[in-house]
XYZ file of C-alpha atoms in Angstrom:
682
model
C 75.244 90.995 97.840
C 78.197 90.565 95.500
C 81.354 89.956 97.526
C 83.646 92.959 97.406
C 86.842 92.619 95.398
C 89.724 94.381 97.117
C 93.072 93.774 95.447
C 94.918 95.374 98.348
C 93.604 92.895 100.936
C 93.284 89.685 98.884
C 96.175 87.625 97.693
C 96.289 87.289 93.945
C 94.884 84.007 92.550
C 92.771 83.349 95.620
C 89.010 83.240 95.211
C 87.187 83.983 98.487
C 83.685 83.491 97.110
C 80.696 83.515 99.489
C 77.591 81.398 98.950
C 74.360 83.419 98.856
C 72.143 83.217 101.906
C 69.259 80.763 101.693
C 66.977 83.535 102.946
C 67.595 85.785 99.927
C 64.665 86.115 97.539
C 65.001 84.546 94.054
C 64.472 87.955 92.419
C 67.282 89.554 94.434
C 69.517 86.568 93.751
C 68.856 86.868 90.024
C 69.555 90.630 90.008
C 72.843 90.081 91.798
C 73.776 87.259 89.441
C 73.112 89.456 86.402
C 75.239 92.245 87.840
C 78.033 89.739 88.491
C 77.814 88.420 84.915
C 77.881 92.001 83.604
C 81.029 92.744 85.640
C 82.692 89.665 84.178
C 81.759 90.595 80.597
C 83.381 94.013 81.064
C 86.699 92.156 80.785
C 86.125 91.623 77.040
C 87.978 94.834 76.267
C 90.909 93.934 78.506
C 94.181 92.784 76.982
C 95.227 89.380 78.299
C 98.907 88.617 77.712
C 98.538 84.993 78.853
C 95.683 82.471 78.665
C 94.070 84.731 76.070
C 92.083 81.972 74.328
C 90.797 80.530 77.604
C 89.663 83.965 78.773
C 87.834 84.710 75.523
C 86.089 81.330 75.528
C 84.928 81.863 79.103
C 83.721 85.393 78.418
C 81.764 84.191 75.382
C 79.979 81.529 77.434
C 79.162 83.974 80.239
C 77.835 86.441 77.657
C 75.366 83.854 76.348
C 74.443 82.832 79.895
C 73.691 86.446 80.819
C 71.181 86.673 77.929
C 69.395 83.649 79.374
C 69.343 85.161 82.868
C 68.065 88.492 81.518
C 65.159 86.787 79.768
C 64.270 84.891 82.947
C 64.067 88.189 84.802
C 61.945 89.827 82.104
C 59.456 86.921 82.035
C 59.291 86.858 85.850
C 59.180 83.079 85.924
C 58.284 81.210 89.057
C 61.372 79.613 90.574
C 61.377 76.034 91.759
C 63.745 74.851 94.466
C 66.071 73.358 91.857
C 66.085 76.666 89.943
C 67.063 78.585 93.071
C 69.755 76.003 93.810
C 71.153 76.429 90.288
C 71.154 80.237 90.510
C 72.807 80.142 93.912
C 75.534 77.807 92.661
C 76.083 79.942 89.555
C 76.482 83.020 91.766
C 79.168 81.243 93.789
C 81.023 80.078 90.661
C 80.890 83.430 88.873
C 82.376 85.169 91.900
C 85.421 82.930 91.535
C 85.554 83.507 87.794
C 85.491 87.262 88.307
C 88.399 87.039 90.767
C 90.331 84.884 88.292
C 89.814 87.290 85.384
C 90.675 90.314 87.529
C 93.903 88.719 88.671
C 95.475 87.414 85.501
C 94.455 90.534 83.601
C 95.879 92.829 86.256
C 98.562 95.404 85.411
C 101.898 94.460 86.889
C 101.037 90.758 87.137
C 101.998 89.619 83.651
C 105.150 87.682 84.536
C 103.638 85.941 87.551
C 100.533 85.016 85.535
C 102.777 83.589 82.835
C 104.514 81.391 85.393
C 101.092 80.360 86.732
C 99.595 79.731 83.285
C 98.977 76.020 83.912
C 97.234 76.707 87.219
C 95.077 79.403 85.574
C 94.123 77.086 82.708
C 93.138 74.399 85.216
C 90.987 76.931 87.084
C 89.126 77.797 83.885
C 88.476 74.105 83.384
C 87.239 73.634 86.955
C 84.953 76.675 86.879
C 83.465 75.928 83.456
C 82.779 72.318 84.456
C 81.133 73.615 87.626
C 78.862 75.883 85.534
C 77.841 72.874 83.439
C 77.061 70.885 86.596
C 74.984 73.752 88.031
C 72.980 73.991 84.793
C 72.283 70.241 84.966
C 69.861 70.798 87.859
C 68.079 73.697 86.116
C 64.629 72.602 84.855
C 64.809 74.379 81.500
C 61.472 72.951 80.385
C 59.566 74.741 83.145
C 61.206 78.156 82.618
C 59.600 80.635 80.219
C 62.284 81.612 77.718
C 62.429 81.672 73.921
C 63.436 78.561 72.024
C 66.607 80.243 70.767
C 67.718 81.202 74.281
C 66.911 77.715 75.592
C 69.015 76.144 72.844
C 71.849 78.606 73.474
C 71.817 77.710 77.158
C 71.962 74.016 76.308
C 74.949 74.800 74.081
C 76.641 76.704 76.941
C 76.197 73.682 79.188
C 77.607 71.358 76.544
C 80.601 73.562 75.713
C 81.381 74.315 79.355
C 81.698 70.582 79.889
C 83.534 69.657 76.685
C 85.743 72.606 75.717
C 89.444 72.161 76.446
C 90.955 74.969 78.490
C 94.626 74.302 77.915
C 97.799 76.332 78.162
C 98.390 78.306 74.979
C 101.483 77.006 73.141
C 102.897 80.546 73.010
C 102.537 80.804 76.800
C 104.326 77.514 77.289
C 107.195 78.631 75.058
C 107.484 81.920 76.949
C 107.482 80.266 80.386
C 110.122 77.800 79.178
C 112.193 80.770 77.979
C 111.955 82.336 81.443
C 113.140 79.127 83.090
C 116.004 78.962 80.605
C 117.087 82.509 81.532
C 116.887 81.649 85.250
C 119.144 78.627 84.651
C 121.654 80.938 82.970
C 121.664 83.177 86.044
C 122.263 80.102 88.195
C 125.204 79.090 86.015
C 126.794 82.527 85.932
C 125.978 83.014 82.237
C 124.903 86.506 81.169
C 121.623 86.097 79.225
C 121.280 87.541 75.743
C 119.399 90.843 75.735
C 117.315 89.742 72.757
C 115.987 86.766 74.754
C 115.036 89.072 77.613
C 113.297 91.528 75.291
C 111.395 88.741 73.556
C 109.849 87.646 76.861
C 109.062 91.206 77.963
C 107.494 92.061 74.597
C 105.130 89.107 74.808
C 104.101 90.253 78.283
C 103.596 93.840 77.146
C 106.330 95.204 79.417
C 107.778 98.110 77.457
C 109.143 100.561 80.030
C 111.136 100.709 83.211
C 108.028 101.733 85.160
C 106.087 98.696 83.946
C 109.042 96.516 84.876
C 109.064 98.062 88.331
C 105.342 97.326 88.807
C 106.055 93.671 88.120
C 108.723 93.697 90.842
C 106.354 95.308 93.358
C 103.703 92.661 92.758
C 106.225 89.839 93.035
C 107.490 91.300 96.313
C 103.937 91.451 97.643
C 103.398 87.829 96.614
C 106.599 86.854 98.394
C 105.299 88.483 101.557
C 102.145 86.381 101.356
C 104.165 83.272 100.543
C 106.151 83.687 103.765
C 102.824 83.344 105.596
C 101.941 80.084 103.895
C 102.812 76.797 105.481
C 104.324 75.213 102.374
C 106.319 78.232 101.120
C 106.704 76.345 97.854
C 106.914 79.416 95.593
C 109.483 81.408 97.587
C 112.435 80.374 95.443
C 110.629 81.030 92.167
C 109.354 84.421 93.319
C 112.832 85.457 94.417
C 114.269 84.334 91.062
C 111.653 86.306 89.136
C 112.356 89.440 91.190
C 116.039 89.009 90.329
C 115.162 88.610 86.654
C 112.958 91.703 86.531
C 115.465 93.779 88.506
C 118.134 92.771 85.997
C 115.868 93.714 83.082
C 114.974 97.041 84.713
C 118.630 97.954 85.153
C 120.027 96.647 81.864
C 117.364 96.927 79.158
C 115.858 100.362 79.742
C 118.201 103.257 79.059
C 115.953 106.007 80.365
C 114.113 106.485 83.641
C 110.500 107.101 82.686
C 108.218 109.166 84.880
C 105.060 108.012 83.131
C 104.672 104.989 85.379
C 104.866 107.082 88.532
C 102.320 109.539 87.147
C 100.003 106.731 86.132
C 100.394 105.177 89.563
C 99.462 108.441 91.267
C 96.509 108.981 88.930
C 95.413 105.402 89.471
C 95.651 105.796 93.245
C 93.580 108.983 93.117
C 90.984 107.239 90.987
C 90.876 104.313 93.399
C 90.479 106.666 96.369
C 87.549 108.462 94.721
C 85.679 105.177 94.345
C 86.501 103.683 97.734
C 84.562 104.148 100.910
C 86.663 105.540 103.753
C 85.501 102.540 105.794
C 87.850 100.463 103.636
C 90.718 102.228 105.404
C 89.496 101.450 108.915
C 90.684 98.540 111.010
C 87.867 95.980 111.438
C 88.844 95.682 115.128
C 89.353 99.276 116.274
C 87.254 100.946 113.515
C 89.975 103.639 113.341
C 91.971 104.624 110.248
C 94.854 102.183 109.978
C 98.349 103.594 110.386
C 100.245 100.328 109.883
C 97.997 97.917 107.951
C 99.146 94.303 107.982
C 97.660 91.192 106.415
C 97.161 87.869 108.192
C 97.138 84.386 106.722
C 93.481 84.552 105.648
C 94.179 87.610 103.475
C 92.297 90.071 105.702
C 93.972 93.299 106.804
C 94.072 94.911 110.255
C 96.014 97.661 111.980
C 99.167 96.111 113.425
C 98.575 97.301 116.997
C 94.982 96.028 117.008
C 95.726 92.551 115.673
C 98.684 92.163 118.032
C 96.414 92.974 120.989
C 93.948 90.404 119.627
C 96.672 87.750 119.534
C 98.009 88.684 122.979
C 94.500 88.256 124.397
C 94.740 84.574 123.475
C 92.847 84.645 120.169
C 94.759 82.649 117.521
C 92.044 83.283 114.923
C 91.192 85.753 112.177
C 88.711 88.226 113.714
C 86.709 88.493 110.473
C 86.363 84.848 109.552
C 86.903 83.112 112.879
C 89.339 80.777 111.082
C 92.161 79.441 113.249
C 95.494 80.726 111.959
C 98.333 78.288 111.426
C 100.742 81.235 111.581
C 100.425 84.623 113.245
C 103.053 86.217 110.981
C 102.023 89.629 109.663
C 102.786 91.012 106.198
C 102.842 94.829 105.794
C 100.148 95.925 103.330
C 102.169 98.671 101.664
C 99.663 99.310 98.868
C 96.854 99.992 101.328
C 99.147 102.076 103.531
C 99.967 104.303 100.551
C 96.279 104.709 99.711
C 95.465 105.658 103.314
C 98.272 108.200 103.342
C 97.036 109.684 100.066
C 93.433 109.725 101.335
C 94.487 111.592 104.491
C 96.486 114.082 102.441
C 93.626 114.769 100.019
C 91.079 115.183 102.812
C 93.174 117.216 105.250
C 93.304 114.440 107.841
C 96.431 114.465 110.047
C 98.456 111.331 109.447
C 98.747 109.340 112.652
C 102.087 108.486 114.210
C 104.217 106.178 112.117
C 105.037 102.762 113.383
C 108.595 102.452 114.648
C 108.509 98.692 115.087
C 111.467 96.904 113.613
C 110.912 95.013 110.413
C 111.843 91.386 110.157
C 114.970 91.721 108.023
C 116.333 88.196 108.454
C 114.739 87.125 105.165
C 116.751 89.672 103.177
C 120.251 88.847 104.415
C 120.787 86.261 101.661
C 119.354 85.927 98.175
C 116.188 83.874 98.038
C 117.519 81.615 95.290
C 120.653 80.827 93.298
C 119.155 82.527 90.237
C 118.364 85.692 92.227
C 121.912 85.767 93.559
C 123.378 85.374 90.074
C 121.097 88.032 88.581
C 121.945 90.540 91.316
C 125.694 90.022 90.951
C 125.519 90.410 87.177
C 123.441 93.550 87.532
C 125.878 94.969 90.102
C 128.830 94.481 87.733
C 126.859 96.047 84.866
C 125.947 99.134 86.913
C 129.457 99.612 88.274
C 130.844 99.386 84.747
C 128.386 102.136 83.754
C 129.488 104.292 86.687
C 133.115 103.876 85.667
C 132.897 104.161 81.889
C 129.447 105.449 80.984
C 128.234 108.811 79.755
C 126.763 111.351 82.158
C 123.242 110.084 81.484
C 124.330 106.461 81.927
C 126.042 107.247 85.230
C 122.936 109.062 86.446
C 120.733 106.072 85.602
C 123.201 103.619 87.139
C 123.305 105.604 90.379
C 119.499 105.658 90.421
C 119.323 101.875 89.964
C 121.834 101.393 92.786
C 119.741 103.676 94.957
C 116.657 101.505 94.340
C 118.505 98.206 94.753
C 120.212 99.180 98.003
C 116.903 100.263 99.468
C 115.343 96.863 98.761
C 117.303 94.496 100.986
C 120.498 93.654 102.835
C 121.759 91.183 100.233
C 121.708 93.848 97.519
C 123.704 96.215 99.750
C 126.270 93.549 100.494
C 126.552 92.572 96.838
C 127.034 96.150 95.607
C 129.479 97.041 98.364
C 131.616 93.972 97.655
C 131.475 94.671 93.907
C 133.051 98.111 94.402
C 130.120 100.507 94.006
C 131.038 102.823 96.892
C 134.155 104.582 95.457
C 132.256 105.321 92.225
C 129.292 106.749 94.124
C 131.637 108.923 96.174
C 133.103 110.265 92.919
C 129.627 111.501 91.964
C 129.137 113.567 95.135
C 130.949 116.674 93.789
C 128.886 116.395 90.571
C 127.182 119.477 89.137
C 124.261 117.250 88.086
C 121.662 117.540 90.893
C 120.022 114.177 90.137
C 123.311 112.300 89.923
C 124.435 113.802 93.237
C 121.127 113.035 94.951
C 121.038 109.443 93.677
C 124.653 108.860 94.690
C 124.231 110.138 98.259
C 120.919 108.263 98.611
C 122.679 105.074 97.517
C 125.474 105.718 100.004
C 122.881 106.279 102.724
C 121.393 102.848 102.027
C 124.826 101.240 101.796
C 125.947 102.833 105.084
C 123.407 100.621 106.857
C 125.647 97.662 105.939
C 128.457 97.188 108.457
C 131.309 96.633 105.963
C 130.232 99.605 103.856
C 130.953 102.076 106.647
C 134.643 101.208 106.581
C 134.808 101.442 102.789
C 133.148 104.864 102.831
C 135.512 106.269 105.449
C 138.665 104.736 103.982
C 137.854 106.287 100.583
C 137.601 109.808 102.001
C 133.831 109.685 102.185
C 133.325 111.740 105.351
C 134.646 114.990 103.873
C 132.711 114.426 100.639
C 129.501 113.729 102.552
C 130.007 116.857 104.655
C 130.423 118.781 101.400
C 126.999 117.596 100.236
C 125.584 118.312 103.695
C 126.751 121.919 103.436
C 126.323 122.725 99.764
C 124.168 119.972 98.275
C 122.480 120.982 95.021
C 119.102 119.757 96.281
C 117.650 119.763 99.777
C 116.989 116.032 99.412
C 120.721 115.443 98.881
C 121.529 117.321 102.101
C 118.891 115.256 103.895
C 120.471 111.982 102.727
C 123.941 113.224 103.681
C 122.782 113.840 107.270
C 121.263 110.372 107.374
C 124.516 108.848 106.131
C 126.458 110.609 108.912
C 124.049 109.110 111.442
C 124.836 105.568 110.279
C 128.576 106.260 110.191
C 128.322 107.634 113.732
C 127.099 104.239 114.933
C 130.798 103.235 114.944
C 132.708 104.717 117.911
C 135.829 105.408 115.855
C 133.841 107.362 113.283
C 131.935 109.323 115.933
C 135.323 110.604 117.062
C 136.442 111.310 113.487
C 133.310 113.252 112.526
C 133.231 115.216 115.776
C 136.835 116.367 115.317
C 136.071 117.924 111.928
C 135.513 121.624 112.785
C 132.506 122.271 110.564
C 130.601 119.011 111.055
C 128.340 119.955 113.993
C 127.702 123.573 112.838
C 126.572 122.401 109.394
C 124.163 119.913 110.995
C 122.776 122.788 113.065
C 122.327 124.860 109.895
C 120.204 122.035 108.541
C 118.111 121.961 111.728
C 117.585 125.697 111.413
C 116.865 126.031 107.694
C 116.210 122.582 106.219
C 112.988 120.761 105.424
C 111.348 118.629 108.114
C 113.092 115.521 106.773
C 116.438 117.368 106.823
C 115.831 118.527 110.377
C 115.032 114.994 111.501
C 118.119 113.450 109.923
C 120.342 116.212 111.317
C 118.891 115.680 114.802
C 119.480 111.931 114.753
C 123.013 112.475 113.395
C 123.800 114.755 116.354
C 122.174 112.204 118.652
C 124.605 109.600 117.302
C 127.604 111.893 117.717
C 126.642 112.545 121.359
C 127.366 108.895 122.109
C 131.025 110.002 122.209
C 131.639 112.058 125.352
C 133.998 114.599 123.740
C 131.270 115.606 121.304
C 129.153 116.751 124.253
C 131.074 119.993 124.793
C 131.346 120.536 121.032
C 127.570 120.480 120.728
C 127.183 122.857 123.669
C 129.797 125.313 122.413
C 128.173 125.312 118.971
C 124.938 126.573 120.580
C 122.645 123.626 119.867
C 120.642 123.972 123.112
C 119.354 127.551 122.559
C 118.683 126.664 118.913
C 116.462 123.721 119.894
C 114.816 125.706 122.678
C 113.829 128.388 120.179
C 112.660 125.927 117.535
C 110.741 123.500 119.760
C 107.580 125.589 119.726
C 107.724 126.115 115.945
C 108.076 122.459 114.902
C 104.947 121.241 113.102
C 106.071 117.652 112.646
C 105.529 115.482 115.716
C 108.593 113.451 114.753
C 110.727 116.539 115.320
C 108.975 117.191 118.628
C 109.928 113.633 119.608
C 113.532 113.751 118.390
C 114.400 117.108 119.973
C 113.711 116.008 123.596
C 115.704 112.834 122.844
C 118.761 114.950 121.964
C 118.221 117.297 124.913
C 117.815 114.344 127.297
C 121.250 113.074 126.251
C 122.736 116.538 126.710
C 121.102 116.869 130.148
C 122.872 113.753 131.426
C 125.844 115.999 132.230
C 125.591 118.960 134.566
C 126.862 121.530 132.054
C 124.195 120.284 129.660
C 121.510 120.744 132.316
C 122.756 124.267 133.021
C 122.617 125.142 129.310
C 119.042 123.842 129.021
C 117.887 125.811 132.069
C 119.597 128.977 130.824
C 117.764 128.593 127.531
C 114.474 128.662 129.511
C 113.421 125.366 127.904
C 111.794 123.862 131.031
C 108.247 125.252 130.485
C 108.351 124.195 126.843
C 109.326 120.633 127.796
C 106.440 120.373 130.253
C 104.087 121.707 127.582
C 105.313 119.103 125.086
C 104.858 116.305 127.633
C 101.223 117.359 128.019
C 100.518 117.751 124.315
C 102.559 115.140 122.447
C 100.596 112.015 121.499
C 103.588 109.781 120.798
C 104.507 107.422 123.619
C 108.171 107.735 122.624
C 107.867 111.514 122.789
C 106.421 111.351 126.295
C 109.200 108.972 127.367
C 111.947 111.292 126.095
C 110.326 114.246 127.860
C 110.250 112.299 131.127
C 113.895 111.268 130.629
C 114.795 114.908 130.089
C 112.846 116.164 133.107
C 114.312 113.441 135.296
C 117.869 114.341 134.251
C 117.160 118.017 134.888
C 115.801 117.230 138.355
C 118.736 115.040 139.314
C 121.426 117.313 137.879
C 119.686 120.643 138.419
C 118.361 120.039 141.910
C 116.568 122.924 143.535
C 116.367 124.954 140.313
C 114.034 122.416 138.702
C 112.036 120.411 141.248
C 110.238 123.380 142.883
C 109.133 124.587 139.457
C 107.736 121.180 138.489
C 105.938 120.727 141.806
C 103.975 123.912 141.124
C 102.712 122.543 137.806
C 99.649 120.312 138.512
C 99.227 119.366 134.826
C 102.457 117.378 134.991
C 101.089 114.522 137.100
C 98.458 113.207 134.665
C 100.895 112.204 131.880
C 103.347 110.851 134.477
C 100.740 108.565 136.020
C 99.577 107.541 132.537
C 103.117 106.428 131.675
C 103.377 104.707 135.036
C 100.453 102.433 134.165
C 100.462 102.287 130.359
C 104.073 102.895 129.310
C 106.914 100.486 128.673
C 108.824 99.102 131.640
C 111.569 101.632 130.999
C 109.267 104.661 130.739
C 107.253 103.437 133.729
C 110.424 103.255 135.800
C 111.412 106.797 134.845
C 107.941 108.187 135.490
C 107.837 106.459 138.879
C 111.197 107.919 139.912
C 110.176 111.415 138.828
C 106.877 111.160 140.725
C 108.746 110.032 143.830
C 111.148 112.982 143.587
C 108.279 115.433 143.304
C 106.375 113.853 146.197
C 109.467 113.860 148.411
C 110.037 117.546 147.727
C 106.398 118.329 148.418
C 106.509 116.446 151.725
C 109.742 118.108 152.882
C 108.388 121.522 151.871
C 105.237 120.863 153.865
C 107.457 120.065 156.882
C 109.138 123.507 156.494
C 112.420 122.052 155.226
C 113.983 124.718 153.110
C 115.532 122.690 150.328
C 115.361 119.247 148.763
C 118.190 116.853 149.412
C 119.747 116.861 145.940
C 123.469 117.721 145.645
C 123.865 120.266 142.845
C 127.079 118.796 141.438
C 125.693 115.306 141.042
C 126.164 113.523 137.666
C 123.500 111.012 136.788
C 123.143 108.920 133.632
C 119.486 108.481 132.691
C 118.715 105.169 131.008
């Protein structure tokens, strides 16, 4: 009967309490109320870094109240209507109190709770006054309890009404100190490290990992804030993220692994105590692959909720509440738990969502303070890269890696501050971690348009190819291939990379011997290079087609099974590419993949490939496909359920096969497809 608390689906400092049903029996209501009070009292051992006095006062009052409720249950008193009304109201209030205590005592929420200390204090006041009001209607004289318990309950009612739940002076000083630091960021003044440490010490933030947890929570709050109509806290949240990012990069000299281990252990513990139904979409009842949260705080699988909206339902399916906004916020915490649950239980992870994220929010800093903090941090890290010790350079490259992954503004800021040449200097490093962090940072930076030019003009292509070939860790080689893909998005650089003799062969080595992630990045890099026509013959002469034909059946990752037909479809657009694919005897494998792959993108690439082979291969391909009856089912499925592009391709391929079948039935010896025809498939 107690409403379930799920931190991954409820926005922090929201209290979605549910009033007990009027049909519930008084005994059941009392049992549930006692359990709720017990859950609240378990917070006595928790360390509260803000609103400590208010929390302890509230817990003391609830402790006394629980003794009263326990004695009522033991005496099995008869309950009047007013008694039931009081118990029902207390149940509703204590739900909210439990949410409040869970939130401001939550790990990783210390800074945000400090900045919300006045709101939290006001909530304690509201909830305690509500308890006093509920007890007003309780007929204490008609309830069988001891005189001491009755007097204690009267005292609870009196104190709940009269006690002052105010902001602790130490909390007010700390929040003022935070605002002072933010004003320094706004004014371009580097804050004193001792001031930063003083704030972090009060909040109990003593390591880089703890600092990082604060950032993750603030980012999640910002996602929720974008859904709100007022968006009043966006600027403050952005400023606090800037502050904590600055502290993470400047104050902590060593990268601690304890936080990551604790996070993994915590996730495993959470998974053991969660029902797998918590991971299922309330609409489809299937395990969620891309959980997103709507304005009400409830979470659904992205595809399911989008279908719900497209069907003309502007409401939350769970609550029926009309949504003012249909924006969706990715629930990354829940997604990680689902992934971990699938891994631990041997459940294949469903296809990843390839929908584009809304990145417009990250192009500029969310506030003047955030902008100032990021620029100061960038200069600090670049100075470390230039003048620091080996350990300091390694940490600086790691921080840049994290920052450049976060958003577009960070990439722009670091690129303009001169980070790229220093990262390139780390690529020949004999330190595996420094090399990996540097190439990962360059990968993130290469997504920024201006960074591509800086990388190339500073001799980055040859250095990246060096990591691609002889990287000290497989992860470094993976990131190098990804960086080449982004560089290849510029026509001039596609030409440059393709003309380097060893570039394509080393990518093929990665496809042959690398990890799945390496294979994927190498495939997409070659895909990008193929956008330049001269690279077409280079890929063919290097022997990519027979390599892919041999590996297609051995790929375990569906992503690789999707990416390989995409590359082959591009190669097949030219007749010599089609000939190479047919010589490699890849046609039966492609048909098999079309029938077995579950990804819609994978099916579309297979159809593109088969269509190109039919048009450019003529009579060598169509008769073979016509004899394969299993081919028609996936083609007709794409015709009705695929995108407009895949439907068009499937329709054209079906028409070609039908035309051949009809002409064959009329004893015409060959289909009317010129063998030297060049066709570009969309």
